């Protein structure tokens, strides 16, 4: 997932000027592709519009372009415009040479055959987490590599838990009990994003997976039990019914304002909380039974290279190898409060910042959202989000809502 700050920027900064710039950039990429002419420039596209990610992406691309002997013409689009533009570009063989996209979107581009297999291009993947490589893989071929990844964990308000005599919960039963005890006055015991799109689905997936359910059997008893847990906590009043409208940024605002004692959120909230001098703790997500491993979805973006002709591809490989070298990987991870994609660097981050440790610990077992569904994941994700909304709003039972969502799962 992408930080809320970035997401807000998509809305605020979308403009027709950027769209026009994108068209020019893609046209340039097409005109420059193929042949044996010397490659002096490459194109790149991403959705890092918010600062400091915007400036850092620009700086890294410029430095790595200079190192490879090319100028990088970068186009940053609002997120909701990026995938339509890339899919259009893929269909017209006009993709930018380098693109940074949210990892569950990679299979949609890879399925068109427009991306360069990275291992065939000579990328050394030694030191990367296997789970990180999986989110960049489509049909057993690696097309995308991340500099850093993110996930979900449970944030707890230290003072509120101490006052209520509550320990950070480790199981679903403990979570439910703690949420009840911590619900007092205007404060809900627990908060999470159940908004009606991928952000809500992504927050629900750890509950789905850790209970033994899968994205292809949404009407299983295990899946229904997971959604019933969320529904019960809303009905009991320990979770606000407004979670169906809350983004992860909204959830963090509730936590910062003292209106939620515990929340599910991502590592990117750590700098936000630290700036506000909040006394909090981060622990792994509660699981159905004690001792089980949390099963979190892996978030973050991957870089990919388009098949734009051998000469351009070679230059793009040089640039990407620079973007993913260890100093740049470390800088990018620190900037975003991400976990570095290489295990050695990630362990250093966990030792230096204990609040990051639960996120580092979750990476080896973190799952790719598209591993089973590939390019069909977005449709299933949307159906799950609808089911969550239906169950939490009380317009249908968890069983009825997920039975309906199952209809979006393609037949195997």
Tab-separated table of C-alpha atoms in Angstrom:
chain	number	residue	atom	x	y	z
A	1	UNK	CA	0.000	0.000	0.000
A	2	UNK	CA	0.934	3.607	-0.330
A	3	UNK	CA	1.175	6.121	2.458
A	4	UNK	CA	-1.977	8.163	3.123
A	5	UNK	CA	-0.060	11.356	2.520
A	6	UNK	CA	0.702	10.211	-0.963
A	7	UNK	CA	-2.864	9.118	-1.513
A	8	UNK	CA	-4.174	12.545	-0.600
A	9	UNK	CA	-1.788	14.071	-3.075
A	10	UNK	CA	-3.313	12.028	-5.878
A	11	UNK	CA	-6.539	13.874	-5.408
A	12	UNK	CA	-5.098	17.299	-4.799
A	13	UNK	CA	-2.615	17.417	-7.583
A	14	UNK	CA	-4.282	15.611	-10.454
A	15	UNK	CA	-4.300	17.873	-13.487
A	16	UNK	CA	-4.854	17.797	-17.175
A	17	UNK	CA	-1.364	19.221	-17.604
A	18	UNK	CA	0.143	16.070	-16.185
A	19	UNK	CA	-2.036	13.980	-18.459
A	20	UNK	CA	-0.807	15.903	-21.447
A	21	UNK	CA	2.777	15.554	-20.263
A	22	UNK	CA	2.261	11.833	-19.920
A	23	UNK	CA	1.088	11.494	-23.495
A	24	UNK	CA	4.123	13.365	-24.733
A	25	UNK	CA	6.383	11.196	-22.642
A	26	UNK	CA	4.886	7.978	-23.934
A	27	UNK	CA	5.119	9.199	-27.487
A	28	UNK	CA	8.787	9.977	-26.908
A	29	UNK	CA	9.381	6.506	-25.530
A	30	UNK	CA	7.823	4.899	-28.573
A	31	UNK	CA	9.766	7.062	-30.979
A	32	UNK	CA	13.021	6.295	-29.249
A	33	UNK	CA	12.510	2.549	-28.910
A	34	UNK	CA	14.213	-0.105	-30.999
A	35	UNK	CA	16.879	0.335	-33.636
A	36	UNK	CA	20.581	0.760	-32.996
A	37	UNK	CA	20.613	4.513	-32.353
A	38	UNK	CA	22.540	5.641	-29.302
A	39	UNK	CA	20.242	5.878	-26.324
A	40	UNK	CA	20.692	9.213	-24.580
A	41	UNK	CA	17.421	9.413	-22.668
A	42	UNK	CA	14.868	7.157	-20.996
A	43	UNK	CA	11.358	7.699	-19.731
A	44	UNK	CA	10.037	6.854	-16.280
A	45	UNK	CA	6.574	6.945	-14.733
A	46	UNK	CA	5.443	6.704	-11.093
A	47	UNK	CA	2.873	8.073	-8.664
A	48	UNK	CA	5.151	9.589	-6.035
A	49	UNK	CA	3.591	13.044	-6.022
A	50	UNK	CA	3.808	13.806	-2.305
A	51	UNK	CA	6.934	15.148	-0.644
A	52	UNK	CA	9.510	14.050	0.258
A	53	UNK	CA	8.936	10.973	-1.954
A	54	UNK	CA	8.502	13.133	-5.055
A	55	UNK	CA	11.800	14.958	-4.677
A	56	UNK	CA	13.704	11.837	-3.672
A	57	UNK	CA	12.399	9.844	-6.647
A	58	UNK	CA	13.434	12.670	-8.959
A	59	UNK	CA	16.882	12.888	-7.369
A	60	UNK	CA	17.543	9.153	-7.481
A	61	UNK	CA	16.417	8.850	-11.093
A	62	UNK	CA	18.618	11.776	-12.068
A	63	UNK	CA	21.679	10.403	-10.272
A	64	UNK	CA	21.213	6.877	-11.604
A	65	UNK	CA	20.556	8.220	-15.101
A	66	UNK	CA	23.801	10.179	-15.009
A	67	UNK	CA	25.625	7.061	-13.860
A	68	UNK	CA	24.181	5.138	-16.825
A	69	UNK	CA	24.862	8.000	-19.237
A	70	UNK	CA	21.249	8.870	-19.986
A	71	UNK	CA	18.810	11.626	-19.122
A	72	UNK	CA	15.644	10.470	-17.363
A	73	UNK	CA	12.403	12.140	-18.411
A	74	UNK	CA	10.137	11.403	-15.472
A	75	UNK	CA	6.368	11.725	-15.387
A	76	UNK	CA	4.615	11.489	-12.000
A	77	UNK	CA	0.860	10.935	-12.234
A	78	UNK	CA	-1.940	10.754	-9.680
A	79	UNK	CA	-2.321	7.137	-8.675
A	80	UNK	CA	-5.782	6.712	-10.160
A	81	UNK	CA	-4.397	7.781	-13.542
A	82	UNK	CA	-1.289	5.603	-13.541
A	83	UNK	CA	-2.738	2.165	-14.243
A	84	UNK	CA	-5.153	3.289	-16.977
A	85	UNK	CA	-2.216	5.053	-18.644
A	86	UNK	CA	0.078	2.051	-18.345
A	87	UNK	CA	-2.554	-0.385	-19.606
A	88	UNK	CA	-3.204	1.893	-22.551
A	89	UNK	CA	0.524	2.135	-23.161
A	90	UNK	CA	0.935	-1.627	-22.985
A	91	UNK	CA	-1.799	-2.164	-25.571
A	92	UNK	CA	-0.164	0.382	-27.905
A	93	UNK	CA	3.441	-0.675	-27.213
A	94	UNK	CA	4.124	2.757	-25.740
A	95	UNK	CA	5.148	2.031	-22.175
A	96	UNK	CA	7.742	4.162	-20.378
A	97	UNK	CA	11.139	2.489	-20.058
A	98	UNK	CA	10.888	2.377	-16.265
A	99	UNK	CA	7.717	2.324	-14.175
A	100	UNK	CA	6.991	2.175	-10.472
A	101	UNK	CA	3.645	0.646	-9.586
A	102	UNK	CA	1.778	-0.804	-6.633
A	103	UNK	CA	2.753	-4.471	-6.484
A	104	UNK	CA	-0.758	-5.986	-6.932
A	105	UNK	CA	-1.049	-4.097	-10.228
A	106	UNK	CA	2.065	-5.688	-11.716
A	107	UNK	CA	0.329	-8.839	-13.103
A	108	UNK	CA	-2.044	-6.711	-15.199
A	109	UNK	CA	0.915	-5.203	-17.065
A	110	UNK	CA	3.000	-8.379	-17.104
A	111	UNK	CA	0.113	-10.361	-18.612
A	112	UNK	CA	0.308	-8.179	-21.732
A	113	UNK	CA	3.845	-9.418	-22.446
A	114	UNK	CA	5.181	-5.852	-22.395
A	115	UNK	CA	7.615	-6.235	-19.463
A	116	UNK	CA	11.236	-7.374	-19.416
A	117	UNK	CA	11.974	-10.515	-17.341
A	118	UNK	CA	14.484	-9.200	-14.819
A	119	UNK	CA	16.474	-12.343	-14.099
A	120	UNK	CA	17.018	-12.902	-17.813
A	121	UNK	CA	18.297	-9.321	-17.931
A	122	UNK	CA	20.968	-10.191	-15.385
A	123	UNK	CA	19.518	-8.955	-12.117
A	124	UNK	CA	21.132	-10.530	-9.067
A	125	UNK	CA	18.427	-11.256	-6.497
A	126	UNK	CA	20.734	-12.572	-3.785
A	127	UNK	CA	19.834	-11.218	-0.361
A	128	UNK	CA	16.226	-10.380	-1.218
A	129	UNK	CA	13.453	-11.905	0.860
A	130	UNK	CA	11.732	-14.697	-1.086
A	131	UNK	CA	8.413	-13.082	-0.195
A	132	UNK	CA	9.549	-9.823	-1.794
A	133	UNK	CA	10.487	-11.617	-5.001
A	134	UNK	CA	7.072	-13.299	-5.088
A	135	UNK	CA	5.184	-9.998	-5.222
A	136	UNK	CA	7.217	-9.072	-8.313
A	137	UNK	CA	6.579	-12.424	-9.990
A	138	UNK	CA	3.897	-13.279	-12.538
A	139	UNK	CA	3.525	-16.846	-13.819
A	140	UNK	CA	6.924	-17.865	-12.424
A	141	UNK	CA	8.794	-14.959	-14.027
A	142	UNK	CA	10.250	-12.026	-12.102
A	143	UNK	CA	9.150	-8.720	-13.621
A	144	UNK	CA	9.274	-6.336	-10.660
A	145	UNK	CA	11.657	-5.528	-7.820
A	146	UNK	CA	10.995	-3.418	-4.741
A	147	UNK	CA	13.384	-1.196	-2.837
A	148	UNK	CA	11.271	-1.587	0.282
A	149	UNK	CA	8.015	-3.141	1.420
A	150	UNK	CA	5.390	-2.450	4.042
A	151	UNK	CA	2.787	-4.336	6.007
A	152	UNK	CA	0.325	-4.082	8.855
A	153	UNK	CA	0.613	-4.337	12.631
A	154	UNK	CA	-1.337	-3.399	15.760
A	155	UNK	CA	-0.627	0.012	17.279
A	156	UNK	CA	-1.641	0.470	20.915
A	157	UNK	CA	-1.974	3.633	23.034
A	158	UNK	CA	0.304	2.865	25.958
A	159	UNK	CA	-1.429	5.130	28.477
A	160	UNK	CA	-4.933	3.894	27.663
A	161	UNK	CA	-3.932	0.258	27.935
A	162	UNK	CA	-2.149	0.837	31.245
A	163	UNK	CA	-5.118	2.739	32.635
A	164	UNK	CA	-7.483	-0.088	31.672
A	165	UNK	CA	-5.084	-2.794	32.866
A	166	UNK	CA	-4.965	-4.318	29.399
A	167	UNK	CA	-1.984	-6.022	27.762
A	168	UNK	CA	-1.521	-5.772	23.977
A	169	UNK	CA	-3.663	-8.620	22.613
A	170	UNK	CA	-2.104	-11.569	20.821
A	171	UNK	CA	-5.199	-13.587	19.889
A	172	UNK	CA	-8.619	-12.775	18.487
A	173	UNK	CA	-10.290	-13.499	21.838
A	174	UNK	CA	-7.843	-11.184	23.603
A	175	UNK	CA	-8.410	-8.526	20.937
A	176	UNK	CA	-12.169	-8.664	21.408
A	177	UNK	CA	-11.910	-8.501	25.202
A	178	UNK	CA	-9.367	-5.689	25.118
A	179	UNK	CA	-11.466	-3.662	22.667
A	180	UNK	CA	-14.478	-3.930	24.996
A	181	UNK	CA	-12.506	-2.837	28.058
A	182	UNK	CA	-10.895	0.067	26.231
A	183	UNK	CA	-14.178	1.434	24.874
A	184	UNK	CA	-15.052	4.320	27.155
A	185	UNK	CA	-16.812	7.619	26.477
A	186	UNK	CA	-15.779	8.925	23.075
A	187	UNK	CA	-13.012	6.354	22.717
A	188	UNK	CA	-13.479	3.157	20.768
A	189	UNK	CA	-11.288	0.284	21.795
A	190	UNK	CA	-10.249	-0.641	18.285
A	191	UNK	CA	-10.156	0.945	14.824
A	192	UNK	CA	-9.274	-0.169	11.318
A	193	UNK	CA	-9.999	0.827	7.743
A	194	UNK	CA	-12.946	-1.015	6.210
A	195	UNK	CA	-13.375	1.476	3.375
A	196	UNK	CA	-14.982	0.132	0.215
A	197	UNK	CA	-11.950	-0.504	-1.959
A	198	UNK	CA	-8.569	-2.247	-1.871
A	199	UNK	CA	-7.534	-0.461	1.327
A	200	UNK	CA	-10.366	-2.162	3.223
A	201	UNK	CA	-9.635	-5.525	1.616
A	202	UNK	CA	-5.940	-5.256	2.413
A	203	UNK	CA	-6.743	-4.608	6.086
A	204	UNK	CA	-9.081	-7.614	6.210
A	205	UNK	CA	-6.753	-10.080	4.470
A	206	UNK	CA	-4.602	-10.818	7.566
A	207	UNK	CA	-7.756	-11.981	9.381
A	208	UNK	CA	-8.881	-14.013	6.381
A	209	UNK	CA	-5.528	-15.702	5.817
A	210	UNK	CA	-4.528	-16.283	9.436
A	211	UNK	CA	-7.798	-18.177	9.944
A	212	UNK	CA	-6.936	-20.563	7.104
A	213	UNK	CA	-9.173	-19.010	4.432
A	214	UNK	CA	-8.074	-18.145	0.896
A	215	UNK	CA	-8.903	-15.533	-1.710
A	216	UNK	CA	-10.390	-18.229	-3.939
A	217	UNK	CA	-12.813	-19.668	-1.361
A	218	UNK	CA	-14.435	-16.588	0.096
A	219	UNK	CA	-17.543	-18.456	1.243
A	220	UNK	CA	-15.578	-20.922	3.396
A	221	UNK	CA	-16.414	-21.177	7.130
A	222	UNK	CA	-12.963	-19.785	7.930
A	223	UNK	CA	-13.567	-16.670	5.836
A	224	UNK	CA	-17.034	-16.151	7.310
A	225	UNK	CA	-15.639	-16.485	10.838
A	226	UNK	CA	-13.044	-13.788	10.128
A	227	UNK	CA	-15.611	-11.314	8.822
A	228	UNK	CA	-17.994	-12.215	11.633
A	229	UNK	CA	-15.306	-11.139	14.130
A	230	UNK	CA	-15.189	-7.671	12.573
A	231	UNK	CA	-18.979	-7.508	12.389
A	232	UNK	CA	-19.382	-8.549	16.024
A	233	UNK	CA	-16.973	-5.895	17.282
A	234	UNK	CA	-18.897	-3.211	15.390
A	235	UNK	CA	-22.177	-4.509	16.779
A	236	UNK	CA	-20.729	-4.557	20.304
A	237	UNK	CA	-19.705	-0.902	19.935
A	238	UNK	CA	-15.994	-1.429	20.517
A	239	UNK	CA	-15.398	-0.521	16.855
A	240	UNK	CA	-17.141	2.479	15.285
A	241	UNK	CA	-19.433	1.684	12.368
A	242	UNK	CA	-17.756	4.657	10.666
A	243	UNK	CA	-14.806	2.390	9.830
A	244	UNK	CA	-16.639	1.646	6.566
A	245	UNK	CA	-15.756	5.214	5.547
A	246	UNK	CA	-12.285	5.495	7.091
A	247	UNK	CA	-9.045	5.342	5.149
A	248	UNK	CA	-5.909	4.338	7.012
A	249	UNK	CA	-5.088	8.030	7.388
A	250	UNK	CA	-8.500	8.570	8.989
A	251	UNK	CA	-7.850	5.671	11.367
A	252	UNK	CA	-4.542	7.225	12.350
A	253	UNK	CA	-6.313	10.530	13.005
A	254	UNK	CA	-8.698	8.708	15.349
A	255	UNK	CA	-5.741	7.186	17.194
A	256	UNK	CA	-3.894	10.504	17.385
A	257	UNK	CA	-7.025	12.222	18.674
A	258	UNK	CA	-7.481	9.694	21.470
A	259	UNK	CA	-10.696	8.329	19.951
A	260	UNK	CA	-9.219	4.871	19.337
A	261	UNK	CA	-7.093	2.957	21.832
A	262	UNK	CA	-5.799	0.406	19.309
A	263	UNK	CA	-5.585	0.481	15.537
A	264	UNK	CA	-4.409	-1.566	12.599
A	265	UNK	CA	-2.119	0.463	10.414
A	266	UNK	CA	1.058	0.456	8.381
A	267	UNK	CA	4.668	1.233	9.157
A	268	UNK	CA	4.422	4.555	7.314
A	269	UNK	CA	2.441	5.938	10.261
A	270	UNK	CA	5.450	5.661	12.578
A	271	UNK	CA	7.017	9.008	11.500
A	272	UNK	CA	3.589	10.671	11.772
A	273	UNK	CA	3.103	9.399	15.328
A	274	UNK	CA	6.651	10.252	16.336
A	275	UNK	CA	6.187	13.836	15.150
A	276	UNK	CA	3.173	14.129	17.483
A	277	UNK	CA	5.148	12.708	20.416
A	278	UNK	CA	2.588	9.935	20.997
A	279	UNK	CA	3.402	7.181	23.500
A	280	UNK	CA	2.541	4.022	21.630
A	281	UNK	CA	3.616	0.444	21.060
A	282	UNK	CA	3.617	-1.666	17.900
A	283	UNK	CA	2.965	-5.404	18.124
A	284	UNK	CA	2.177	-8.152	15.579
A	285	UNK	CA	-1.446	-8.517	14.523
A	286	UNK	CA	-3.514	-10.807	16.752
A	287	UNK	CA	-4.084	-14.316	15.376
A	288	UNK	CA	-6.936	-16.809	15.900
A	289	UNK	CA	-4.907	-19.026	18.227
A	290	UNK	CA	-1.813	-18.317	20.322
A	291	UNK	CA	1.449	-19.176	18.613
A	292	UNK	CA	0.251	-18.816	15.028
A	293	UNK	CA	2.123	-16.554	12.618
A	294	UNK	CA	0.359	-13.422	11.364
A	295	UNK	CA	-0.337	-13.596	7.643
A	296	UNK	CA	-0.099	-10.047	6.388
A	297	UNK	CA	-0.360	-8.894	2.786
A	298	UNK	CA	2.850	-7.418	1.432
A	299	UNK	CA	2.543	-3.795	0.444
A	300	UNK	CA	4.773	-1.452	-1.449
A	301	UNK	CA	5.760	-0.649	-4.990
A	302	UNK	CA	7.911	-2.458	-7.523
A	303	UNK	CA	10.025	-1.117	-10.364
A	304	UNK	CA	9.555	-2.745	-13.766
A	305	UNK	CA	11.154	-2.292	-17.187
A	306	UNK	CA	9.299	-2.212	-20.506
A	307	UNK	CA	10.322	-4.112	-23.606
A	308	UNK	CA	11.264	-1.076	-25.649
A	309	UNK	CA	14.151	-2.509	-27.645
A	310	UNK	CA	17.474	-4.009	-26.594
A	311	UNK	CA	19.463	-0.774	-26.331
A	312	UNK	CA	16.859	0.986	-24.202
A	313	UNK	CA	16.366	-2.094	-22.064
A	314	UNK	CA	20.095	-2.316	-21.341
A	315	UNK	CA	20.191	1.295	-20.187
A	316	UNK	CA	17.048	0.821	-18.118
A	317	UNK	CA	18.634	-2.193	-16.427
A	318	UNK	CA	21.661	-0.074	-15.497
A	319	UNK	CA	19.428	2.606	-14.020
A	320	UNK	CA	17.341	0.115	-12.052
A	321	UNK	CA	20.406	-1.644	-10.673
A	322	UNK	CA	21.519	1.746	-9.361
A	323	UNK	CA	18.088	2.546	-7.888
A	324	UNK	CA	18.170	-0.745	-6.016
A	325	UNK	CA	21.723	-0.620	-4.732
A	326	UNK	CA	21.989	-0.892	-0.973
A	327	UNK	CA	22.569	2.808	-0.164
A	328	UNK	CA	19.532	3.819	-2.228
A	329	UNK	CA	17.476	0.933	-0.841
A	330	UNK	CA	18.315	2.018	2.698
A	331	UNK	CA	17.536	5.679	1.981
A	332	UNK	CA	14.195	4.834	0.354
A	333	UNK	CA	13.164	2.546	3.203
A	334	UNK	CA	14.031	5.137	5.852
A	335	UNK	CA	12.210	7.878	3.955
A	336	UNK	CA	8.972	5.888	3.768
A	337	UNK	CA	9.305	3.871	6.991
A	338	UNK	CA	9.420	0.764	4.787
A	339	UNK	CA	11.274	-2.481	5.410
A	340	UNK	CA	14.267	-2.809	3.041
A	341	UNK	CA	13.759	-5.571	0.471
A	342	UNK	CA	17.035	-7.267	1.448
A	343	UNK	CA	17.012	-9.209	4.708
A	344	UNK	CA	20.405	-8.018	5.928
A	345	UNK	CA	19.416	-4.375	5.677
A	346	UNK	CA	16.018	-5.089	7.202
A	347	UNK	CA	17.576	-6.654	10.287
A	348	UNK	CA	19.688	-3.537	10.775
A	349	UNK	CA	16.522	-1.413	10.665
A	350	UNK	CA	14.816	-3.610	13.273
A	351	UNK	CA	17.799	-3.307	15.616
A	352	UNK	CA	17.954	0.466	15.249
A	353	UNK	CA	14.191	1.094	15.565
A	354	UNK	CA	12.204	-1.313	17.790
A	355	UNK	CA	8.903	0.073	16.458
A	356	UNK	CA	9.862	-1.296	13.042
A	357	UNK	CA	10.672	-4.760	14.427
A	358	UNK	CA	7.103	-6.201	14.096
A	359	UNK	CA	7.018	-5.129	10.475
A	360	UNK	CA	10.431	-6.679	9.784
A	361	UNK	CA	9.345	-9.893	11.517
A	362	UNK	CA	6.259	-10.128	9.310
A	363	UNK	CA	8.085	-9.931	5.985
A	364	UNK	CA	9.170	-13.605	5.649
A	365	UNK	CA	5.547	-14.803	5.992
A	366	UNK	CA	3.937	-11.847	4.218
A	367	UNK	CA	1.881	-12.886	1.211
A	368	UNK	CA	1.482	-11.722	-2.320
A	369	UNK	CA	-2.103	-10.683	-2.976
A	370	UNK	CA	-1.869	-11.748	-6.611
A	371	UNK	CA	-0.090	-15.096	-6.237
A	372	UNK	CA	-3.215	-17.143	-6.977
A	373	UNK	CA	-5.385	-14.673	-8.839
A	374	UNK	CA	-2.847	-12.797	-10.964
A	375	UNK	CA	-4.367	-10.016	-13.030
A	376	UNK	CA	-7.842	-11.007	-11.786
A	377	UNK	CA	-7.050	-9.920	-8.211
A	378	UNK	CA	-8.541	-6.387	-8.517
A	379	UNK	CA	-12.014	-7.786	-9.293
A	380	UNK	CA	-11.921	-10.135	-6.310
A	381	UNK	CA	-10.536	-7.417	-4.054
A	382	UNK	CA	-13.426	-5.163	-5.017
A	383	UNK	CA	-15.935	-7.940	-4.236
A	384	UNK	CA	-14.369	-8.505	-0.802
A	385	UNK	CA	-14.524	-4.782	-0.049
A	386	UNK	CA	-18.218	-4.806	-0.952
A	387	UNK	CA	-18.795	-7.789	1.345
A	388	UNK	CA	-17.085	-6.037	4.245
A	389	UNK	CA	-19.228	-2.954	3.738
A	390	UNK	CA	-22.386	-5.059	3.601
A	391	UNK	CA	-21.605	-7.028	6.758
A	392	UNK	CA	-20.423	-4.088	8.859
A	393	UNK	CA	-23.300	-1.862	7.777
A	394	UNK	CA	-25.731	-4.574	8.832
A	395	UNK	CA	-27.326	-4.941	5.411
A	396	UNK	CA	-26.443	-8.615	5.250
A	397	UNK	CA	-24.795	-11.337	7.295
A	398	UNK	CA	-21.109	-12.167	6.904
A	399	UNK	CA	-22.109	-15.454	5.305
A	400	UNK	CA	-24.462	-13.819	2.806
A	401	UNK	CA	-21.961	-11.068	1.941
A	402	UNK	CA	-19.081	-13.458	1.300
A	403	UNK	CA	-21.274	-15.864	-0.620
A	404	UNK	CA	-22.036	-13.004	-2.967
A	405	UNK	CA	-18.345	-12.043	-3.154
A	406	UNK	CA	-17.475	-15.612	-4.132
A	407	UNK	CA	-19.233	-15.033	-7.437
A	408	UNK	CA	-16.367	-12.719	-8.436
A	409	UNK	CA	-13.769	-15.494	-8.029
A	410	UNK	CA	-12.850	-16.948	-11.437
A	411	UNK	CA	-13.318	-20.669	-11.931
A	412	UNK	CA	-10.022	-22.517	-11.851
